[in-house]
Coordinates of C-alpha atoms in Angstrom, one line a residue:
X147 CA -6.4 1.8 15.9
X148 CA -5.4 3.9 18.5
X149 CA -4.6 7.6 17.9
X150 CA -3.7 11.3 18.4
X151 CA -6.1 13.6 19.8
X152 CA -5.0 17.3 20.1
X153 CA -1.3 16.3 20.0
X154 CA -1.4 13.1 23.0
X155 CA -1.6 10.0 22.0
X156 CA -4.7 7.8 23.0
X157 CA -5.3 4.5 23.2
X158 CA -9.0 4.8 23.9
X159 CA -10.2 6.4 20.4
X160 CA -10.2 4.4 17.6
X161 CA -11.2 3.0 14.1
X162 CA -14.2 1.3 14.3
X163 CA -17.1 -0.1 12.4
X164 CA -20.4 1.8 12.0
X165 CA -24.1 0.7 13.5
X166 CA -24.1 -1.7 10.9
X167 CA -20.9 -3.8 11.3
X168 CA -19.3 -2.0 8.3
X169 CA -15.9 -0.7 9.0
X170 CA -15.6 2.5 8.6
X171 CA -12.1 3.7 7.4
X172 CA -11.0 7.6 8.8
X173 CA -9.3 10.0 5.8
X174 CA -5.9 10.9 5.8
X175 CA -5.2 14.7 7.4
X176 CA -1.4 15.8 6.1
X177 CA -3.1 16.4 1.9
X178 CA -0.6 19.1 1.0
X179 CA 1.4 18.3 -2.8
X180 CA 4.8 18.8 -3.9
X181 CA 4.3 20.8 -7.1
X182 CA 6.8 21.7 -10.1
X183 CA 5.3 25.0 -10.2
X184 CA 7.2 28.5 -9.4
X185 CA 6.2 29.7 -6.2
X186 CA 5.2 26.6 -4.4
X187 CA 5.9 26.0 -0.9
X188 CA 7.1 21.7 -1.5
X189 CA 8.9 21.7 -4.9
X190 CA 10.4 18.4 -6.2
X191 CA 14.7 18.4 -5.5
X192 CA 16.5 15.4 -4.8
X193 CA 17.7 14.8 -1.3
X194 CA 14.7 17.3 0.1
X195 CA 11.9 14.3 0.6
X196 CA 12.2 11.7 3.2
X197 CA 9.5 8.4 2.9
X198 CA 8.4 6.3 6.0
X199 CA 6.7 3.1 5.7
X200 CA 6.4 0.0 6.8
X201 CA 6.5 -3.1 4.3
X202 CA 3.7 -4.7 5.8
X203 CA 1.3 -1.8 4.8
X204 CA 0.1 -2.2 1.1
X205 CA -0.7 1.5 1.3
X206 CA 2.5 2.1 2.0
X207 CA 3.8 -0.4 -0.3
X208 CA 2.4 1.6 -2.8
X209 CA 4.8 4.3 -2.8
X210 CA 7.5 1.9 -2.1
X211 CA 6.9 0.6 -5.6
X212 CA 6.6 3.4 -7.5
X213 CA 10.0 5.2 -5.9
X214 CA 11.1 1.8 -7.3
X215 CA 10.2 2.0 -10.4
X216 CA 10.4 5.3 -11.5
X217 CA 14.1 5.2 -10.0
X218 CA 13.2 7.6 -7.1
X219 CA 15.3 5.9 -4.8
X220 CA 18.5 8.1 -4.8
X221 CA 16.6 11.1 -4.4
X222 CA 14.0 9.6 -1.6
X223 CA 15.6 7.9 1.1
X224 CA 12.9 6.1 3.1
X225 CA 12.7 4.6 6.7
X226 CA 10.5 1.2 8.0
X227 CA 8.7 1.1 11.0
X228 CA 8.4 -2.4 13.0
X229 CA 5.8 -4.6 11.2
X230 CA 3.9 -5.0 14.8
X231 CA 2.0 -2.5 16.0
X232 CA 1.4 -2.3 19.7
X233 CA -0.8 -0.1 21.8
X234 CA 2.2 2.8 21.2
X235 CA 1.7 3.1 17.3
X236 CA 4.3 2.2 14.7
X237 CA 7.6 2.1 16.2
X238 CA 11.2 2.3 15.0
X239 CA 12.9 -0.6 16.2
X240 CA 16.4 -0.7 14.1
X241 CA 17.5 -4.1 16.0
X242 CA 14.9 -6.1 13.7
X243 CA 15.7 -7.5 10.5
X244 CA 14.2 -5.1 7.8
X245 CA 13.5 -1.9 10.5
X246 CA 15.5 0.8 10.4
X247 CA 15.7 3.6 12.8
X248 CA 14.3 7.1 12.3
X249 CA 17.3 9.2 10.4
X250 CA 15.1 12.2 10.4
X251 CA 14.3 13.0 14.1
X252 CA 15.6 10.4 15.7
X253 CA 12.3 9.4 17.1
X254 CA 11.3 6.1 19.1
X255 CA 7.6 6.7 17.5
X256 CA 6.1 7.7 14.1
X257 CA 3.7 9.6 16.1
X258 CA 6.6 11.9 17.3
X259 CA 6.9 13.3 13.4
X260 CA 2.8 13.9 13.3
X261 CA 3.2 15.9 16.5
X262 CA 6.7 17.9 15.2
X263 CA 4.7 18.4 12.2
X264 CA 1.3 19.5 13.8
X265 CA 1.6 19.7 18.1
X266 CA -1.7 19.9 18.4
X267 CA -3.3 17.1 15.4
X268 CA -6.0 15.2 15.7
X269 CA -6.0 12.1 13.7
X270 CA -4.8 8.6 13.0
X271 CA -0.9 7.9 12.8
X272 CA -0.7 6.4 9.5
X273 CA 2.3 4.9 7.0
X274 CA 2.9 6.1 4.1
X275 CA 4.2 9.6 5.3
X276 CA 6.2 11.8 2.8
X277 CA 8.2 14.2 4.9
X278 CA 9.9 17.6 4.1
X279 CA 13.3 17.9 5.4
X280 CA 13.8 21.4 4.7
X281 CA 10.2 22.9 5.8
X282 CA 11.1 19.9 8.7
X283 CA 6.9 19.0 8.4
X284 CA 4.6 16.6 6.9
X285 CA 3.5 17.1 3.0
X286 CA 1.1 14.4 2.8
X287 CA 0.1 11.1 4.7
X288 CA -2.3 9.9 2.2
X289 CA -1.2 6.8 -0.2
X290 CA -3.1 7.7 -3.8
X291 CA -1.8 11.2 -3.7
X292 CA 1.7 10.0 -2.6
X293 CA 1.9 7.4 -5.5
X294 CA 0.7 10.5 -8.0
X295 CA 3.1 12.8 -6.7
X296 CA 6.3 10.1 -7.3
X297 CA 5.0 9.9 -11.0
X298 CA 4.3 13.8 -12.5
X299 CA 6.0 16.3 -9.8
X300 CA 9.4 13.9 -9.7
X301 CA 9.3 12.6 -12.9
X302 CA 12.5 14.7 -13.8
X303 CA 14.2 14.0 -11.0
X304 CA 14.3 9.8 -11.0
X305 CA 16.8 8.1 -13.3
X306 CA 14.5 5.7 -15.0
X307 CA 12.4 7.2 -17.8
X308 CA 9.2 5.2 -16.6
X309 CA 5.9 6.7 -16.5
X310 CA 2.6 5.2 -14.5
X311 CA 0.4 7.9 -15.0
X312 CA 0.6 8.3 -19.1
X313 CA -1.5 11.4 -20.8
X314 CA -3.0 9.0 -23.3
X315 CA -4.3 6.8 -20.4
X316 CA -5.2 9.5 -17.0
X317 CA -8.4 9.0 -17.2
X318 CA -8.9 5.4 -17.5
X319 CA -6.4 5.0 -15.1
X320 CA -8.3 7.1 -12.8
X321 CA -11.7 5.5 -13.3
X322 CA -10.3 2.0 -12.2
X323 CA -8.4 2.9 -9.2
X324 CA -11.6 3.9 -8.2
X325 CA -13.6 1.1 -9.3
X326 CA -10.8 -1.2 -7.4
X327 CA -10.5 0.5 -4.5
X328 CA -13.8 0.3 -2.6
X329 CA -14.5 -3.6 -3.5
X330 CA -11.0 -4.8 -3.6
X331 CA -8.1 -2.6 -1.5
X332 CA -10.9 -1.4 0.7
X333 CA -13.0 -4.6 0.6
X334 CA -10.1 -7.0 2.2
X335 CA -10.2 -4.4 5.2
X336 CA -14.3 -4.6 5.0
X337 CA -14.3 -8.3 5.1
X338 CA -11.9 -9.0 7.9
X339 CA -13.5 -6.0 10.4
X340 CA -16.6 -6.4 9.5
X341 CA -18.8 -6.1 12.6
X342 CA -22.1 -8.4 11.5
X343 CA -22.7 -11.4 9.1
X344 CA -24.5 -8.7 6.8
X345 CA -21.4 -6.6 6.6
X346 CA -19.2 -9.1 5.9
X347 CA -21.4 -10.6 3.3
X348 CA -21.6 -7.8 1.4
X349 CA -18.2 -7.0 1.6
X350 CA -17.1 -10.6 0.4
X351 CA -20.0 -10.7 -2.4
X352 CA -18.3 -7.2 -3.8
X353 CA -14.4 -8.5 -3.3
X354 CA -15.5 -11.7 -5.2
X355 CA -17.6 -10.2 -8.1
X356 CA -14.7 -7.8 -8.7
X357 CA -12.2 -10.3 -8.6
X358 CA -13.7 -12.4 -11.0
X359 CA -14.4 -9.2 -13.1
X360 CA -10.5 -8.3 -13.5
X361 CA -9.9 -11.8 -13.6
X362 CA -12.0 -11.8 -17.1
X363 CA -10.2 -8.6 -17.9
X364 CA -6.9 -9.4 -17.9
X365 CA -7.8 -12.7 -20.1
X366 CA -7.4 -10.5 -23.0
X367 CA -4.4 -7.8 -21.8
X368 CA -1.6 -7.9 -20.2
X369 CA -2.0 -4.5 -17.3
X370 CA -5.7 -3.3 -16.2
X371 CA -5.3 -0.5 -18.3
X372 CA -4.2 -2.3 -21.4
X373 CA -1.1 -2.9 -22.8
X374 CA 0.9 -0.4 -20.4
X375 CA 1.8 -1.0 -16.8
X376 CA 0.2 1.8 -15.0
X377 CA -0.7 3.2 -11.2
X378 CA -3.6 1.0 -11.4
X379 CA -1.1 -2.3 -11.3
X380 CA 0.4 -1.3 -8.8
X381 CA -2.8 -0.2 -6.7
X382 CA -4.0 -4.0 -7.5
X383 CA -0.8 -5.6 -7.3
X384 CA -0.4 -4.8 -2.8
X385 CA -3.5 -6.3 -2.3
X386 CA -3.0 -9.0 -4.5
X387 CA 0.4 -9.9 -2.9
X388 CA -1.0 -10.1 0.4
X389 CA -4.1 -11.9 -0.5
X390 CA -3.2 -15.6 -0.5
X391 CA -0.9 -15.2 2.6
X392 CA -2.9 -12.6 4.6
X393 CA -6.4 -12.1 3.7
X394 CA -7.7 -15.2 2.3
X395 CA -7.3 -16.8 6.4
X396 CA -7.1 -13.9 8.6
X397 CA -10.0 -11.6 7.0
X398 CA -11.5 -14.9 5.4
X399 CA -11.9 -13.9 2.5
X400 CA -11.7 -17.5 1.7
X401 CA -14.1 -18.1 -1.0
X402 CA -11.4 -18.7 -3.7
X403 CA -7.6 -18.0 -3.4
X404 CA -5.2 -15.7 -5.5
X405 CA -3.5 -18.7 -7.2
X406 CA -6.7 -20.4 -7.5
X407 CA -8.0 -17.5 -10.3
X408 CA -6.7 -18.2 -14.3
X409 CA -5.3 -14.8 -14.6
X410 CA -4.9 -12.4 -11.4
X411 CA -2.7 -15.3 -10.7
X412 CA -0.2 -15.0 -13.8
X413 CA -0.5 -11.6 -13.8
X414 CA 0.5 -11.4 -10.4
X415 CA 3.6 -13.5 -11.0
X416 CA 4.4 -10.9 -14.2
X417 CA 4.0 -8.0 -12.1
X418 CA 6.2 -9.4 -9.5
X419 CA 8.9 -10.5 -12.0
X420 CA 8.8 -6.6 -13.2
X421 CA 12.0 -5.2 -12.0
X422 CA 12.3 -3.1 -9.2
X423 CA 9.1 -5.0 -7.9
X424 CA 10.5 -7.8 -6.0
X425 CA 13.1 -6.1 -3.7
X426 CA 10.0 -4.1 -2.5
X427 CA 8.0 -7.3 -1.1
X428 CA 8.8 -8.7 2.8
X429 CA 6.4 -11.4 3.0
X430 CA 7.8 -12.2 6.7
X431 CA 7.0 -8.5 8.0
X432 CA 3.2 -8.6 6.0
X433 CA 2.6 -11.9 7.4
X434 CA 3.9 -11.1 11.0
X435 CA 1.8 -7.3 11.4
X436 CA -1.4 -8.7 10.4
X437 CA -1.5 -12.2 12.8
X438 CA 0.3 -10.5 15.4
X439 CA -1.5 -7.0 15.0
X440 CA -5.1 -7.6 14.8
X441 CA -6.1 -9.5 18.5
X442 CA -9.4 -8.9 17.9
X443 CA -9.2 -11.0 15.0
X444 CA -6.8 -13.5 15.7
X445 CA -6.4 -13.3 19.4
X446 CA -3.3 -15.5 20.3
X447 CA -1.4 -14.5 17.4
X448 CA -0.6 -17.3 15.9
X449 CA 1.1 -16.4 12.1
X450 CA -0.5 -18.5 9.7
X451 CA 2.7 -21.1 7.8
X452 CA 1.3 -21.6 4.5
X453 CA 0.9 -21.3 1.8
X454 CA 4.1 -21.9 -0.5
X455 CA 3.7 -19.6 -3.4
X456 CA 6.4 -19.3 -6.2
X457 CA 5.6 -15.6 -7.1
X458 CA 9.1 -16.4 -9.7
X459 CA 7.2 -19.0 -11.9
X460 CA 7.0 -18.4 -15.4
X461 CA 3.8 -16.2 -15.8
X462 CA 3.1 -16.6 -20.0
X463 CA 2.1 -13.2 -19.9
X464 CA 4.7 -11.5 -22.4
X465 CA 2.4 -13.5 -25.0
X466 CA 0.0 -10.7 -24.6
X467 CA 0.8 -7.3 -26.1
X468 CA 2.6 -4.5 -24.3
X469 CA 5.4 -5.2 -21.1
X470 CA 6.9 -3.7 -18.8
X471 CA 8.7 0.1 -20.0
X472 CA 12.0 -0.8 -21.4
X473 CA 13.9 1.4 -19.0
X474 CA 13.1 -1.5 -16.6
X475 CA 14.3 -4.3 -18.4
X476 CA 17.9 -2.9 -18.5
X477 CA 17.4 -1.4 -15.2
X478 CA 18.2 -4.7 -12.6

């Protein structure tokens, strides 16, 4: 991935994997929180925060969720970067279906709000970013914090009264987003740029061993985290989407598929049915950034057709105890 390097963009320093083939993925830079607290500089008000993603991203797609849910979407207005990414970075192209241009700047580039926000940054030009219009900067570019922002510092401010990140549940909540991350989120990512057989072996014996774990899991309840849906659905639930379509051909991780599993595969379908979930999902700009995107990996580009999924089939899963909060289920 190409990037910025004291404020100019460069097309010669990029993401790559270590001596070993493993791919190693840079941190975020912008990590500064909006906080209901007196005193601090990014407080939560409606109208203030501006999102940019792209609907190809599941990083991104993260926070698109959770504004969705938690009824942020009033008081976040959001632009969407072109699902390919040439040599220039994400790009606004408002012409395509889905894109939109950038209402805040009016820029051409995302990498023209990293260098209004910083002129002189060093560092990837990633989606999601959260931006400030009134401090006219970048709060924070990193998805995790993002998505944990949406659900305690605006909490007050969305008209749903849903929460992800519930007191009786934060730490088990926090403990699997980590244990899903590095195998699953990460381990797509790991598979598809791996660098040597051993690499990608490893990465596709942990993606594997993890899905099969959650697969067992959810056997016996309805959300990772029990009988609530939670931040850790929707952590697993943009990688999930994208698996059959995306990573199971162009990252081959191709040792079983999505649909193929007993109960990732309804629960996938549940958590897509959730409302507010659907409207979030662009299967044509996913499918289109990753074979077009990646020429290293598929070098002419050719998109993938299959497979036809119905992510609206019945799903069983309201059998098990617990559902989505009932703010939702009133809410579309």
């Amino acid at each position: 991935m190409n990037m910025l390097v004291d404020g100019e963009w460069r097309t010669d320093a990029y993401e790559t994997t270590g001596d070993d083939g493993e791919f190693d993925r840079q941190e975020t830079t912008f990590r500064d929180h909006v906080r209901d607290e007196p005193g601090a500089r990014f407080q939560p008000a409606a109208g203030r925060y501006h999102l940019y993603v792209s609907y190809a991203c599941p990083w991104a797609h993260r926070a698109l969720v959770a504004r969705s849910l938690l009824g942020l979407e009033d008081a976040i207005s959001v632009d969407v970067v072109d699902p390919f990414r040439a040599e220039g970075g994400w790009q606004f192209t408002p012409a395509k279906d889905g894109c939109t241009k950038d209402s805040i700047l009016g820029a051409d580039y995302l990498r023209e709000l990293y260098v209004a926000a910083d002129p002189d940054v060093t560092c990837r030009v990633t989606v999601p970013v959260l931006w400030d219009t009134q401090e006219e900067t970048i709060v924070n570019n990193e998805s995790a914090e993002i998505l944990r922002m949406f659900d305690t510092a605006f909490q007050a401010i969305g008209d749903r009264d849903v929460d992800l990140y519930p007191s009786g549940l934060q730490d088990e909540v926090d403990r699997i987003i980590d244990d899903i991350y590095d195998p699953i989120n990460n381990g797509v990512y790991r598979a598809g740029f791996a660098g040597s057989q051993n690499a990608y072996d490893a990465a596709i014996d942990d993606l594997f061993s993890a899905l099969e774990h959650w697969d067992e899991v959810l056997a016996d309840q309805r959300y990772l985290a029990g009988d609530q849906l939670t931040e850790a659905d929707v952590c697993m639930f943009t990688t999930l989407i994208r698996f059959d379509h995306v990573y199971h051909t162009h990252f081959k991780c191709n040792v079983r598929a999505i649909h193929e599993f007993d109960h990732l595969w309804p629960y996938l379908r549940d958590l897509y049915r959730t409302p507010g979930v659907a409207r979030t999902v662009n299967m044509d700009h996913i499918k289109e950034h990753y074979y077009t995107t990646h020429p290293d990996v598929n070098p002419k580009r050719l998109i993938a057709r299959g497979p036809d999924l119905d992510f609206d089939a019945d799903h069983d899963r309201d059998e098990l105890a617990g559902g989505p909060p009932k703010a939702l289920l009133s809410a579309d």
